[in-house]
PDB file of C-alpha atoms in Angstrom:
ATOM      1  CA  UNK A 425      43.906  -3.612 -67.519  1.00 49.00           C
ATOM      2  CA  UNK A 426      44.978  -6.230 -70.265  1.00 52.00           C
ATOM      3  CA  UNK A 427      47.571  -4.400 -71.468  1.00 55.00           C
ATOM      4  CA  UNK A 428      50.299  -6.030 -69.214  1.00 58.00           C
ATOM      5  CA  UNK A 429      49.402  -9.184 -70.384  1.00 60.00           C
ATOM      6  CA  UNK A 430      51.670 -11.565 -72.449  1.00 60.00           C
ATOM      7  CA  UNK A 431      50.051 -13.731 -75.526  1.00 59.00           C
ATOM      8  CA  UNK A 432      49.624 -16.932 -74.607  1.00 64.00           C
ATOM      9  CA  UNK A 433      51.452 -19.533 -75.679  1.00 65.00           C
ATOM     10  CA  UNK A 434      51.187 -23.253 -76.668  1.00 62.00           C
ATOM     11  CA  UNK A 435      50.722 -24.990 -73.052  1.00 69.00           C
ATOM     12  CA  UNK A 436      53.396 -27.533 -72.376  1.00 70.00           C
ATOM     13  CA  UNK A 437      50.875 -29.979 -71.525  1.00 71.00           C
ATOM     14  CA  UNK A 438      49.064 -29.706 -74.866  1.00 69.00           C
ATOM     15  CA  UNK A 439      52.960 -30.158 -76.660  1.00 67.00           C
ATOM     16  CA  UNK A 440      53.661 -33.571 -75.033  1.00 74.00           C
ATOM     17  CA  UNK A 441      50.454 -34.762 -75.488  1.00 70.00           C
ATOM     18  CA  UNK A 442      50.630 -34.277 -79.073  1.00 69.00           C
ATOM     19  CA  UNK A 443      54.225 -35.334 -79.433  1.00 77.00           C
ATOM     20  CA  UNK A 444      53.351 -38.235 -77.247  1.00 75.00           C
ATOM     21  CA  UNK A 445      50.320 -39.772 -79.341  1.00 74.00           C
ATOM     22  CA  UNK A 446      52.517 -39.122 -82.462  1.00 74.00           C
ATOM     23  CA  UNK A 447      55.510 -41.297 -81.007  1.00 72.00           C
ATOM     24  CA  UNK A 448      52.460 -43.839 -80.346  1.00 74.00           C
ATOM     25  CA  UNK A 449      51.614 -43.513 -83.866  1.00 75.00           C
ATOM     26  CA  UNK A 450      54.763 -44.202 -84.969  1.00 72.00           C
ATOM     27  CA  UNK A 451      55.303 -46.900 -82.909  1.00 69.00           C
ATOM     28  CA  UNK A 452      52.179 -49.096 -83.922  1.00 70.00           C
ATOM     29  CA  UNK A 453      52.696 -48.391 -87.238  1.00 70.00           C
ATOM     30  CA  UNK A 454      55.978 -49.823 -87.092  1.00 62.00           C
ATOM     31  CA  UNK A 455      54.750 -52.957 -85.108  1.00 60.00           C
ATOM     32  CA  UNK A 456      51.735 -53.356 -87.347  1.00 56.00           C
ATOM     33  CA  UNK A 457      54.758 -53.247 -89.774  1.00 52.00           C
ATOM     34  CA  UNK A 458      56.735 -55.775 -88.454  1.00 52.00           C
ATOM     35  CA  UNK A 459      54.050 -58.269 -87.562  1.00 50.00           C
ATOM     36  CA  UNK A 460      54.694 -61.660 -89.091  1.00 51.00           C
ATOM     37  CA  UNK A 461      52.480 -62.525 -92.257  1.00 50.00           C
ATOM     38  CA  UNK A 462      51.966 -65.660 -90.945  1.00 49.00           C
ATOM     39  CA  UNK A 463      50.769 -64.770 -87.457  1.00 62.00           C
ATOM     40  CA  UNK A 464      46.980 -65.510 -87.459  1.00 75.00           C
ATOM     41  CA  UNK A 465      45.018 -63.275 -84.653  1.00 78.00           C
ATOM     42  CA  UNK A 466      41.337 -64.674 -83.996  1.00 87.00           C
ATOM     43  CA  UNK A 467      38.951 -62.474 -83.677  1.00 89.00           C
ATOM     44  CA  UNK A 468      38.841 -62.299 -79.800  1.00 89.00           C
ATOM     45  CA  UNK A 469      42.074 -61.325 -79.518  1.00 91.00           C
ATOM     46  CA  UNK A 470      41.849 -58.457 -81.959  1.00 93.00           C
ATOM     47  CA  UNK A 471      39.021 -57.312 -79.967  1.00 91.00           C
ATOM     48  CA  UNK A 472      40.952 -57.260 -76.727  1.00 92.00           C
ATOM     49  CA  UNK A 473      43.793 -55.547 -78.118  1.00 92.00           C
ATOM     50  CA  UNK A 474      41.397 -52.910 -79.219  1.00 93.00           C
ATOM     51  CA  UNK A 475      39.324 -52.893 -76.019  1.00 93.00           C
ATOM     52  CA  UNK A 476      42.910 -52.317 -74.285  1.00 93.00           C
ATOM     53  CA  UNK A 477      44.012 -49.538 -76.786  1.00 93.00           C
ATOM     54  CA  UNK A 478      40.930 -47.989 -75.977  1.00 93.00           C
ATOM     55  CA  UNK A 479      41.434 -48.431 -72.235  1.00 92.00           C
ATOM     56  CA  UNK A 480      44.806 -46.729 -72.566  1.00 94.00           C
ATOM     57  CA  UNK A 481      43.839 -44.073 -74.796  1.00 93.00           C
ATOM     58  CA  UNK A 482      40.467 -42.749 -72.057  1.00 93.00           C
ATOM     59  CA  UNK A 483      43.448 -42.706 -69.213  1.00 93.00           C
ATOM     60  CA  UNK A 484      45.491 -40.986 -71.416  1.00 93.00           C
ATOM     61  CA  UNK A 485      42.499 -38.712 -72.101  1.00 94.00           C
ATOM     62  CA  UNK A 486      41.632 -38.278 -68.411  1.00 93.00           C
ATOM     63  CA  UNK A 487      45.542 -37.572 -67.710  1.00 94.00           C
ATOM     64  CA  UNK A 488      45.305 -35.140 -70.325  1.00 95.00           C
ATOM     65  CA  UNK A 489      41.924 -33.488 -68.858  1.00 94.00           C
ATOM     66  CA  UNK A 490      43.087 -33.091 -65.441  1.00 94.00           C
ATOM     67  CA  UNK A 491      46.372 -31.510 -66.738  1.00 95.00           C
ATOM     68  CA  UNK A 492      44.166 -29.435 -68.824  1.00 94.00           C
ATOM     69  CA  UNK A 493      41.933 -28.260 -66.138  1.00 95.00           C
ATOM     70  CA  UNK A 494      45.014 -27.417 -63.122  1.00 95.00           C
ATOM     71  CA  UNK A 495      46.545 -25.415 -66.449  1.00 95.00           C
ATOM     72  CA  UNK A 496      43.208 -23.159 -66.399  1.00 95.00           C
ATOM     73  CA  UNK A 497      43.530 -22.612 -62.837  1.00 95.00           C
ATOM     74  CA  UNK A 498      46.963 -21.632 -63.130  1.00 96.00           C
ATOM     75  CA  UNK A 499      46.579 -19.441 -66.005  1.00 95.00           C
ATOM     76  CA  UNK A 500      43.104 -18.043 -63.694  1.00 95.00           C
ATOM     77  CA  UNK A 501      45.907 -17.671 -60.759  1.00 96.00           C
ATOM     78  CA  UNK A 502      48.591 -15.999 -62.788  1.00 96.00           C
ATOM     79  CA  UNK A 503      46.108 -13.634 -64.579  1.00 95.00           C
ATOM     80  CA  UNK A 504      44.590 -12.842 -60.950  1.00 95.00           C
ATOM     81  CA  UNK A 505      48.513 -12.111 -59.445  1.00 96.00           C
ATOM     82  CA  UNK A 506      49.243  -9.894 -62.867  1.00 96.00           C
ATOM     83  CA  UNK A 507      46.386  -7.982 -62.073  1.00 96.00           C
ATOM     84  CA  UNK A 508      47.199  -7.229 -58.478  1.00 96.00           C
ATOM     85  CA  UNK A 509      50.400  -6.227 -59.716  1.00 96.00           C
ATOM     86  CA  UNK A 510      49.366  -3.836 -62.263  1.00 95.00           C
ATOM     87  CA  UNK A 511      46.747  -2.651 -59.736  1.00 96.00           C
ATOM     88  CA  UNK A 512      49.941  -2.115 -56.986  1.00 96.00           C
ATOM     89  CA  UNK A 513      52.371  -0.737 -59.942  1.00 96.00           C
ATOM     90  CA  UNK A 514      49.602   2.453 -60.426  1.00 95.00           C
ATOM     91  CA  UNK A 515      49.045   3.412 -56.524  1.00 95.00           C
ATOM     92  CA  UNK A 516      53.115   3.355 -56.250  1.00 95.00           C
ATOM     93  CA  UNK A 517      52.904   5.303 -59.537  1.00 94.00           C
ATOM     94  CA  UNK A 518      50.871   8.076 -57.566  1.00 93.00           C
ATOM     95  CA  UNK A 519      52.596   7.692 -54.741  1.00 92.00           C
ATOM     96  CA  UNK A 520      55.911   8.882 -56.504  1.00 92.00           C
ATOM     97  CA  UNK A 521      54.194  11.631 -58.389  1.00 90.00           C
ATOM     98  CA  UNK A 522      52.727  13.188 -55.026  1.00 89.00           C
ATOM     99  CA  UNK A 523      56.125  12.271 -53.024  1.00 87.00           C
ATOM    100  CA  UNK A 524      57.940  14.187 -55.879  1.00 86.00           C
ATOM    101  CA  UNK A 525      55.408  17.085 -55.998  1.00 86.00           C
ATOM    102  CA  UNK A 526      55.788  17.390 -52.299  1.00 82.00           C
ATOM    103  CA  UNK A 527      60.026  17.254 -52.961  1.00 80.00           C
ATOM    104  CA  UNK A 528      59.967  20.054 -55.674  1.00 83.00           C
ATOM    105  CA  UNK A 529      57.686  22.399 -53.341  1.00 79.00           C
ATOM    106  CA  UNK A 530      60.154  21.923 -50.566  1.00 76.00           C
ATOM    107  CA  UNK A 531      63.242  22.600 -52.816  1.00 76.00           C
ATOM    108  CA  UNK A 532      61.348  25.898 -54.156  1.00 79.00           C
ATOM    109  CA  UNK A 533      60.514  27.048 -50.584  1.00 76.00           C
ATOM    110  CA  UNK A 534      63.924  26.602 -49.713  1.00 72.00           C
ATOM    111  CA  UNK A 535      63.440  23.688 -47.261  1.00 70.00           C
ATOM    112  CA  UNK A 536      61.425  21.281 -45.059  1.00 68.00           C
ATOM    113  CA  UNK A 537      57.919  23.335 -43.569  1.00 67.00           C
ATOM    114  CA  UNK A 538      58.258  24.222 -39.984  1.00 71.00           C
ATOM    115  CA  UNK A 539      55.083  21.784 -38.761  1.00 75.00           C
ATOM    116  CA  UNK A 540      56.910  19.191 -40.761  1.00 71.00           C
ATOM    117  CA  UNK A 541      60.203  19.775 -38.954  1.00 71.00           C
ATOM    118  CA  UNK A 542      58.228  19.972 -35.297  1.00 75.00           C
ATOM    119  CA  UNK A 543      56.780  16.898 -36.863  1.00 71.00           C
ATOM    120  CA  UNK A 544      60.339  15.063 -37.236  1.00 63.00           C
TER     121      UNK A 544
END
């Protein structure tokens, strides 16, 4: 029952992440840039700026995760609700068909049955 299925596409989530870490690309390449010749950074502070890059970039990657993970149970939920759909679409299908069937005998007969009339 795949057939009423749409190909998936690039997750929004997955987009900004991408366009976000290449605006923070951009953006410390342009500071690393701009950084005065003459500014001296010991080696301490290096290492906390890297240790706080590093600290940014795991929540980033934990943002990035979770987002990942409530997209799978959407997609799960969505793929679940198309299915029950499809599933709903058929038995209405048949319904029709044997509702129609039971229309075209009656309009050949020349109207409703009499047990169907006492019925109504």
């Amino acid at each position: 029952m795949a057939s009423h299925r749409r190909p998936k596409q690039p997750s929004r989530t997955r987009v900004t992440v991408l366009t976000t870490a290449a605006a923070a690309a951009v953006v410390l390449s342009a500071n690393a840039a701009n950084a005065a010749p003459s500014e001296k950074l010991g080696k301490d502070e290096v290492k906390a700026k890297v240790d706080k890059l590093y600290e940014q970039a795991e929540q980033a990657t934990e943002k990035y995760n979770g987002a990942k993970e409530k997209q799978q149970k959407l997609q799960k939920e969505i793929s679940t609700i198309q299915d029950n759909v499809a599933r709903g679409q058929q038995e209405l299908n048949k319904l029709r068909d044997g509702l129609g069937s039971m229309a075209t005998a009656q309009y050949r007969s020349g109207g409703i049955d009499p047990s169907v009339q006492l019925f109504l």
